[in-house]
PDB file of C-alpha atoms in Angstrom:
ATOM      1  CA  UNK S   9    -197.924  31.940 -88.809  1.00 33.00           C
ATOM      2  CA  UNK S  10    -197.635  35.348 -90.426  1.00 34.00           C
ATOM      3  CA  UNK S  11    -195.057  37.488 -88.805  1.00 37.00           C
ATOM      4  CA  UNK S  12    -196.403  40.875 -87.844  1.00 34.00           C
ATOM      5  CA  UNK S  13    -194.548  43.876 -88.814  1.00 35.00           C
ATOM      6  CA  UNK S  14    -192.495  46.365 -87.076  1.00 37.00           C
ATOM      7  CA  UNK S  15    -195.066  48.971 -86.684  1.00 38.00           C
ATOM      8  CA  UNK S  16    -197.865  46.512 -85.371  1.00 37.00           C
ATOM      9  CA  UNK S  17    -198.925  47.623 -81.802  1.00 42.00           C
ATOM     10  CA  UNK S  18    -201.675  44.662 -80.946  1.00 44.00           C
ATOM     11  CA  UNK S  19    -200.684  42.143 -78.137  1.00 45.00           C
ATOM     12  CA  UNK S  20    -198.259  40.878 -80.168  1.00 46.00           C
ATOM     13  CA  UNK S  21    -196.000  38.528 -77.073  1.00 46.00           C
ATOM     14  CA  UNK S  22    -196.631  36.745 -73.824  1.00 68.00           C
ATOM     15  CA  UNK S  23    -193.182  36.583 -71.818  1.00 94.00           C
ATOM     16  CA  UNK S  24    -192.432  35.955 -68.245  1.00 97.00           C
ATOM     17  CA  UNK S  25    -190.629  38.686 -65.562  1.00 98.00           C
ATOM     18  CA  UNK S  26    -187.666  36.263 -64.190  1.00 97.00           C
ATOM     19  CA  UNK S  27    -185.848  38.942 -62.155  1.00 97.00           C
ATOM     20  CA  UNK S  28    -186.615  42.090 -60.207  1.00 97.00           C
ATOM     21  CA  UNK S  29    -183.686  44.278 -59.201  1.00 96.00           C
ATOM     22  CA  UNK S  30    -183.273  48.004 -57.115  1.00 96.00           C
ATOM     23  CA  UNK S  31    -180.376  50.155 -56.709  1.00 94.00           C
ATOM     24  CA  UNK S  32    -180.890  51.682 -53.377  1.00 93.00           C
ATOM     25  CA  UNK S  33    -177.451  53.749 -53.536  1.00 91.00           C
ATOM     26  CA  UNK S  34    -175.535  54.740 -56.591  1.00 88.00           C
ATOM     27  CA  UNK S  35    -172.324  52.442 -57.267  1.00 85.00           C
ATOM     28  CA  UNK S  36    -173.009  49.739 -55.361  1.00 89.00           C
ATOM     29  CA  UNK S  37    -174.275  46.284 -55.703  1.00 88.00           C
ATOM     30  CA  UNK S  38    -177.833  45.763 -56.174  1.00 91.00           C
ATOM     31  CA  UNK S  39    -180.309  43.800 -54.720  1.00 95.00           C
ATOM     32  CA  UNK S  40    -182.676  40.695 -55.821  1.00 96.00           C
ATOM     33  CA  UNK S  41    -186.061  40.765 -54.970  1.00 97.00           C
ATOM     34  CA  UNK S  42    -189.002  38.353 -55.233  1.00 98.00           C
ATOM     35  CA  UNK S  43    -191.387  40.605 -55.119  1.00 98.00           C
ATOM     36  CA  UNK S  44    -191.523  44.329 -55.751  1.00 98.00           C
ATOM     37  CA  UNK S  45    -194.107  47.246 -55.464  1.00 98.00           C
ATOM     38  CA  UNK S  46    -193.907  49.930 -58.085  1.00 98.00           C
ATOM     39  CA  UNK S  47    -195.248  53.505 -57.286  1.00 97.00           C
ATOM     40  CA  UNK S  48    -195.679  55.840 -59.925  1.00 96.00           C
ATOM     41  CA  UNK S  49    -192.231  57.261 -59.323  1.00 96.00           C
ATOM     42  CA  UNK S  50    -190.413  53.835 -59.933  1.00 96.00           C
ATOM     43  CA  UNK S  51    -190.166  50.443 -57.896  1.00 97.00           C
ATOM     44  CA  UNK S  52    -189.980  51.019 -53.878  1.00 97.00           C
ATOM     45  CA  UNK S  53    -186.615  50.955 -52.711  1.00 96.00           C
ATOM     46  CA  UNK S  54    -184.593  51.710 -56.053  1.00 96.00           C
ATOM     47  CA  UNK S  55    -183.211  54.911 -56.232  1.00 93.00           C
ATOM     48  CA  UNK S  56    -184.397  57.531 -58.665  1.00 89.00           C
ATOM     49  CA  UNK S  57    -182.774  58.191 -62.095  1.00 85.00           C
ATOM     50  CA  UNK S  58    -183.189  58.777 -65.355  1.00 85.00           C
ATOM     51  CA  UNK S  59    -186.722  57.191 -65.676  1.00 93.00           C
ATOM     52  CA  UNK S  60    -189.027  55.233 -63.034  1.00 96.00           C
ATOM     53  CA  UNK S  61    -188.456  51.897 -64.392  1.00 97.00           C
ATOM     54  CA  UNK S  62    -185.849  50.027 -66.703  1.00 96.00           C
ATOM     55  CA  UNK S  63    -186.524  46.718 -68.458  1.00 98.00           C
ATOM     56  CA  UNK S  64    -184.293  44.786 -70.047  1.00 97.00           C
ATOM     57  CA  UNK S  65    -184.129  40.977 -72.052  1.00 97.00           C
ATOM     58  CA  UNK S  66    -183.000  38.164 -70.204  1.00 97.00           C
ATOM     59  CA  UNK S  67    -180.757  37.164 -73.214  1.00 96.00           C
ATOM     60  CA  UNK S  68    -179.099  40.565 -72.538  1.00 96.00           C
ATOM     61  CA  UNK S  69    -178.337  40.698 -68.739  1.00 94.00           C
ATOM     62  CA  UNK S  70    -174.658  40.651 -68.112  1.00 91.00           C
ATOM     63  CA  UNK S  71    -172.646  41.388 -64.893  1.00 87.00           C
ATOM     64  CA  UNK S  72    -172.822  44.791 -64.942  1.00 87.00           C
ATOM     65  CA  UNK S  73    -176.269  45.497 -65.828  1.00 89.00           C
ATOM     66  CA  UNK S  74    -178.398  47.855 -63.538  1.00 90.00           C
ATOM     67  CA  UNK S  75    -182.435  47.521 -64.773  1.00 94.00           C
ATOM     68  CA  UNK S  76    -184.956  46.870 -62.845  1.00 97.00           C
ATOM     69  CA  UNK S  77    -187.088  44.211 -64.822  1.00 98.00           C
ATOM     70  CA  UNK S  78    -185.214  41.514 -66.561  1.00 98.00           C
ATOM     71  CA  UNK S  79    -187.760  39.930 -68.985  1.00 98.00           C
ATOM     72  CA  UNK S  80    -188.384  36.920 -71.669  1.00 97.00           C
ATOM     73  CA  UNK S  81    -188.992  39.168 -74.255  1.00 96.00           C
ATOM     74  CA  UNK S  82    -186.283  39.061 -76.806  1.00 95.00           C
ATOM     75  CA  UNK S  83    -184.551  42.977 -76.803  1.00 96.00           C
ATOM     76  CA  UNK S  84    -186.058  43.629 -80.445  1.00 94.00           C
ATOM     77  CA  UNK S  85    -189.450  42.975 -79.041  1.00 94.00           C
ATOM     78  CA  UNK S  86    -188.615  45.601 -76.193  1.00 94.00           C
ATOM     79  CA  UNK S  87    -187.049  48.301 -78.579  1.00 95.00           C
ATOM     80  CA  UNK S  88    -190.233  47.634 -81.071  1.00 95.00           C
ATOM     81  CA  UNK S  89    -191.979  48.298 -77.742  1.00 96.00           C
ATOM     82  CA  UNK S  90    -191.493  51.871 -77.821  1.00 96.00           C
ATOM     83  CA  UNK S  91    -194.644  53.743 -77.708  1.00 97.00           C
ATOM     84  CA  UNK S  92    -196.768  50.847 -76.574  1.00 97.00           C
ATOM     85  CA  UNK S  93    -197.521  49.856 -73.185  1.00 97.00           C
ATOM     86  CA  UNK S  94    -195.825  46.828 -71.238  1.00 97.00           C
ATOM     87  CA  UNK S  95    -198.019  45.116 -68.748  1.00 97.00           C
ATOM     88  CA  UNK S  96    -196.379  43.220 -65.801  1.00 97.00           C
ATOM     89  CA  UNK S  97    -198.355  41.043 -63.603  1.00 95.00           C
ATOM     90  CA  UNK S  98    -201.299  44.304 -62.637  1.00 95.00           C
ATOM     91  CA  UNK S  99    -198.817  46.814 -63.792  1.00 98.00           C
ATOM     92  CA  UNK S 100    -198.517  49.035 -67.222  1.00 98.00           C
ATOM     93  CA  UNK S 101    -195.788  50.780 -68.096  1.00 98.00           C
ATOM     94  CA  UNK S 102    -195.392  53.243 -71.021  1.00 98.00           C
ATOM     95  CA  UNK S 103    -192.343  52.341 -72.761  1.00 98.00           C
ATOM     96  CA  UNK S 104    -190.931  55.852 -73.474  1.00 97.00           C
ATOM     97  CA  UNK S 105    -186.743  55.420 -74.971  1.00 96.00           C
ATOM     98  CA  UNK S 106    -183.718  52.986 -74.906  1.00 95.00           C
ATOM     99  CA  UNK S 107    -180.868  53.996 -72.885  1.00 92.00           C
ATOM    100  CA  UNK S 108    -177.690  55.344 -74.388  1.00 90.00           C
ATOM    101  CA  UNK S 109    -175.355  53.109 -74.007  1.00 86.00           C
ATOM    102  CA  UNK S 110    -176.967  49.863 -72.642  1.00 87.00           C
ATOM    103  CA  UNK S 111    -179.812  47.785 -73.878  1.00 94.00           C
ATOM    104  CA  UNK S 112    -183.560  47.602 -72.631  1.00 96.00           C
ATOM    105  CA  UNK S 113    -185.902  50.362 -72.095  1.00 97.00           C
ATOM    106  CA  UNK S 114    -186.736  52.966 -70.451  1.00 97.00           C
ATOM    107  CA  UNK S 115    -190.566  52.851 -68.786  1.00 97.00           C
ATOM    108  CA  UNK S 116    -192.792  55.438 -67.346  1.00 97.00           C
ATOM    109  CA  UNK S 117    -195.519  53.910 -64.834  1.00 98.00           C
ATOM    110  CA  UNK S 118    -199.203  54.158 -66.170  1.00 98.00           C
ATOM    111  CA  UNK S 119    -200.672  51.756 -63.868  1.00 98.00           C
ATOM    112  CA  UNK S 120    -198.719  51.127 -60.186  1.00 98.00           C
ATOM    113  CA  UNK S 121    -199.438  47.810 -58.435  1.00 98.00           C
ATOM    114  CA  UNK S 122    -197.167  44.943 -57.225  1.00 98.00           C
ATOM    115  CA  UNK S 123    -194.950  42.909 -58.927  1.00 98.00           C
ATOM    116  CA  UNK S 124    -193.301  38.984 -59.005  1.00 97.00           C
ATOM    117  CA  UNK S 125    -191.159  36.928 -60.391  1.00 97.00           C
ATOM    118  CA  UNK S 126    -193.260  34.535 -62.799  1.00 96.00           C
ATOM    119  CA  UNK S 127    -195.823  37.041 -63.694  1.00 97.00           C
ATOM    120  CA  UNK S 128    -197.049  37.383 -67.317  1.00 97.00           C
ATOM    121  CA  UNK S 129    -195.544  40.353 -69.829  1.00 97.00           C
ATOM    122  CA  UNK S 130    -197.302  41.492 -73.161  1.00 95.00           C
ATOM    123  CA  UNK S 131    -196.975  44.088 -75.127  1.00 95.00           C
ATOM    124  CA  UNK S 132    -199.991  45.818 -75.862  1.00 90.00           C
ATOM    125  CA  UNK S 133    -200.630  49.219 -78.158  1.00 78.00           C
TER     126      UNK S 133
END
């Protein structure tokens, strides 16, 4: 198999969502959900912030991380994301930036809909 280059924007990876996360109040503990709705503004019950929707690689969650989407991508699939649009289960998200100072991405929502753990995730251009 060839390996497709940085700048290639086709459907390049089929991953799995494994956890969905909000942060109803700033500073405290999140919570786990199976299933999540996200509106245009970000996923119901998560508070707002910098951008609607953060994703992040599985290999990558630690403790202390905050995102919303925890993913099978690996984080250099995410970060060559940028630009292209993420689709979760029924929902696309425009990957837009990378956080300063913690991995994933930031996403905007193109397409709202619902959400759960086990759905598909490609990255499509």
């Amino acid at each position: 198999m060839v390996p497709y280059p940085r700048h290639y924007r086709g459907a390049m990876s089929a991953a799995l969502l494994t956890e969905i996360h909000i942060y109803p109040v700033k500073g405290e503990a999140g919570q786990e959900l199976p299933v999540a709705d996200i509106e245009p503004d970000g996923v119901a019950g998560d508070r707002r912030k910098r951008a609607p929707v953060q994703v992040i690689a599985a290999q990558d969650v630690t403790p202390e991380t905050r995102a919303n989407l925890v993913v099978t991508l690996a984080p250099g699939e995410l970060t060559d994301a940028i630009g292209a649009v993420l689709r979760v289960g029924e929902v696309e998200l425009d990957v837009t930036s990378v956080p300063r100072g913690c991995p994933g991405v930031y996403a905007a929502v193109r397409t709202p809909g619902r959400v759960s753990v086990g759905d598909p995730v490609e990255v499509s251009g």
